[in-house]
Amino acid sequence: MNAVEQVQQTIKEALQQAILKARLTDTEGMPAIQLETPRDKVNGDYATNIAMQLTKLAKKPPRAIAQEILDNLETAGTVIEKIEIAGPGFMNISIRKDYLTEVVIAVLEQGADYGRSKAGGYVKIQVEFVSANPTGDLHLGHARGASVGDSLSNVLDFAGYDVSREYYINDAGKQINNLAYSIEARYKQALGIDAEMPEDGYHGQDIINIAQAQEKEFGDALLQKNEEERFAHFRSYGLQIELGKLQQDLADFRVNFDEWFSETSLYENGKIDVALNKLRTNGHVFVEDGATWFRSTTFGDDKDRVLIKNDGTFTYLTPDIAYHGDKIARGFEKLINIWGADHHGYIPRMKAAIQALGNPEDMLEVSVIQMVQLYKDGEKMKMSKRTGKAVTMRELVEEVGLDAVRYFFAMRSGDSHMDFDLDLAVSQSNENPVYYAQYAHARISSILRAAQEQGFTASDEHLVLLQAEKEIDVLKKMGDFPQVVAEAAKHRSPHRVATYIQELATTFHSFYNAEKVLDPTNEDMTRARIALITAVRTTIANALRLIGVSAPEKM
RNA sequence: GCCCUCGUGGUGCAAUGGAUAGCACGUAAGCCUCCGAAGCUUAAAAUGUGAGUUCGAUUCUCGCCGAGGGCGCCA
């Protein structure tokens, strides 16, 4: 517990004591006391709506309850400087100014860990995201999914969850066969043979490149192999290349996974049968029209789903159920899947499967990431000019820059349909929001460099001097960070961190314009302010790190 | 037709059921002999619509209107 949390804890305990003393409820009925930071600072440093929450229990109007709490509250000698009733029954609390500066000490002590908390209780949680088929390049939508998934994972980790990031490789189904056939066709074409692409083939440039590389390496030698061998070769080779490319693209996007889980391994380890048997044992499977079905309607799906087709092969659902069964068997208490909006119709059957395997429905959470629309020159732009295909993640990063892409996706809630303004993201000017936060970090770095040259050092001995309005604003905003992270984790909304970064940068810039940090005529104040801005820089860097954006010392 | 997501200033987005609805772009007016003006200050401008639940609704429920997505023994 850092210094700020201790202050909050002290206030909560004092309120609880007062409530008990006033006999408004007993220990059993005591609601959790929420301290929020009021929007408007005339309403104090903290506010609580506890009096409103107690209306039902105490059967009195909120303001009367608030008054009774006040009458029984011991404030002498505590951090509470002032407490008053406001509006419909809020209790606004001002704390002694010398306690506000505790946050600076907390940040300087915790450094890169400032903002970390135990809010998540170390629940074992798995986040599965991207999971694009290894049959081509990642595109725009994957970039958003990767950004949101990675940011969410970072936030969960920081908020005290035990997080694992996982990518599910669809390396077993029909699409991989199509990949192999597509490479084969391109290979033949590279040899000058008239070959037709398969009906559901992949027409991307990457496939042509792979085939041409094969032609260079083997000439026509692969034609000598029998069809089965050649197919197996293209299949495994294509998979290796495509997967390697995915991994590289994601690493370059600052997204790293703990586990790359192969669909094929489910077949090899017999896990599909394990899952099917469990569904059968639990009575959720039936046979009809020559197919084997999962009675998902038992769990609210709008129709039952085929598991084994009448040709004896599995539908895509079957290994997916086995996969989720395996996740649970590995001990995860919570599964979060991040899916594109085009898969959202799949949620009810997957949730049904989770339940059919004997688990609570809410064990699986699916975050749906809505579509991204690129705009350039005010016009909708779906296709890449270069390739005529959907814009790839790599192209987007090349054009816009990694930080801007990560920031733009991190800014938005995943469930909002998003318009990505390419001109704004590309612009290297004050119009671009990513620079705003980075600029604050660079600016502080610059001041600290100057401080060092002039022989100033930080000191936490004179923090009490930080009394100016803008300084108080910065202190309070900085103190909010751990709670912001915890809330972002709880609501699975990493974009709240981006919103926070914006706010913290604003309070800093505003402070900067109002007060001079380096002042040779006031060394104590200077040293206190250096401590303050050092803490701000750490907080901004930590927050930027959570959303995968760099914190530059110079720009 | 059924299901899901979303409707907030001119535009793009925020807001655990709480106080005077935030931010950015754009618009208008100011601020650098001074630590980085990619900054600051000020102004105008918004909850699609109709009911309901509640002390209190941008938030929850239902209807309507609008946008996107999904409804396969494809993945």
CSV table of C-alpha atoms (C1' of nucleotides) in Angstrom, one decimal, chain A residues 39 47 52 90 92 133 175 289 309-310 316 341 344 412-413 415 417 419 430 436 439 443 446 491 495-496 510 512-513 515-518, chain B residues 3-6 12-16 18-20 23-26 34-41 67-75:
chain,number,residue,atom,x,y,z
A,39,ARG,CA,-14.8,16.5,-11.3
A,47,ALA,CA,-16.1,12.8,-2.4
A,52,MET,CA,-27.0,8.2,-0.6
A,90,PHE,CA,-22.5,14.0,-1.2
A,92,ASN,CA,-17.0,16.4,0.2
A,133,ASN,CA,-5.3,-17.5,-39.7
A,175,GLN,CA,-7.8,-22.8,-44.8
A,289,ASP,CA,-29.3,-36.3,-40.5
A,309,LYS,CA,-20.4,-33.2,-40.4
A,310,ASN,CA,-22.0,-36.1,-42.2
A,316,TYR,CA,-14.5,-25.4,-36.9
A,341,ALA,CA,-17.2,-7.8,-34.9
A,344,HIS,CA,-19.8,-11.9,-32.7
A,412,ARG,CA,-10.9,4.3,-28.5
A,413,SER,CA,-13.1,1.9,-26.7
A,415,ASP,CA,-16.8,-1.5,-29.0
A,417,HIS,CA,-17.1,1.8,-34.6
A,419,ASP,CA,-13.0,6.1,-38.0
A,430,ASN,CA,0.0,19.7,-32.6
A,436,TYR,CA,0.6,15.7,-26.8
A,439,TYR,CA,5.7,16.0,-25.6
A,443,ARG,CA,9.6,18.5,-22.0
A,446,SER,CA,14.5,18.5,-21.1
A,491,HIS,CA,-14.1,-2.8,-17.0
A,495,HIS,CA,-8.7,3.2,-23.4
A,496,ARG,CA,-9.3,4.7,-20.0
A,510,SER,CA,-0.8,23.9,-17.5
A,512,TYR,CA,4.5,24.4,-16.7
A,513,ASN,CA,3.0,27.5,-18.1
A,515,GLU,CA,5.2,28.1,-12.6
A,516,LYS,CA,8.9,28.1,-13.3
A,517,VAL,CA,10.6,24.9,-12.2
A,518,LEU,CA,14.2,26.0,-12.2
B,3,C,C1',-29.7,-11.5,-33.1
B,4,C,C1',-25.3,-8.2,-31.6
B,5,U,C1',-22.8,-3.4,-31.3
B,6,C,C1',-23.2,1.8,-31.7
B,12,G,C1',-13.9,12.3,-34.3
B,13,C,C1',-14.3,10.3,-29.3
B,14,A,C1',-14.8,10.1,-23.2
B,15,A,C1',-17.9,9.8,-18.9
B,16,U,C1',-18.3,2.7,-11.6
B,18,G,C1',-24.5,10.9,-9.1
B,19,A,C1',-23.0,17.4,-8.5
B,20,U,C1',-22.2,22.6,-13.6
B,23,C,C1',-11.1,15.7,-24.5
B,24,A,C1',-9.2,16.5,-29.4
B,25,C,C1',-9.7,18.6,-34.4
B,26,G,C1',-12.1,22.7,-36.6
B,34,C,C1',11.6,33.7,-19.5
B,35,C,C1',13.2,25.8,-18.1
B,36,G,C1',11.0,22.9,-25.4
B,37,A,C1',4.7,27.3,-28.4
B,38,A,C1',4.2,19.6,-30.8
B,39,G,C1',2.5,24.2,-25.2
B,40,C,C1',-1.0,27.6,-22.3
B,41,U,C1',-5.5,30.9,-21.4
B,67,A,C1',-25.4,3.4,-38.9
B,68,G,C1',-22.3,-1.1,-38.9
B,69,G,C1',-21.9,-6.3,-38.3
B,70,G,C1',-23.8,-11.4,-37.9
B,71,C,C1',-27.5,-15.2,-39.1
B,72,G,C1',-23.5,-22.1,-43.3
B,73,C,C1',-22.7,-29.6,-42.0
B,74,C,C1',-17.4,-22.1,-44.2
B,75,A,C1',-13.3,-20.4,-40.8
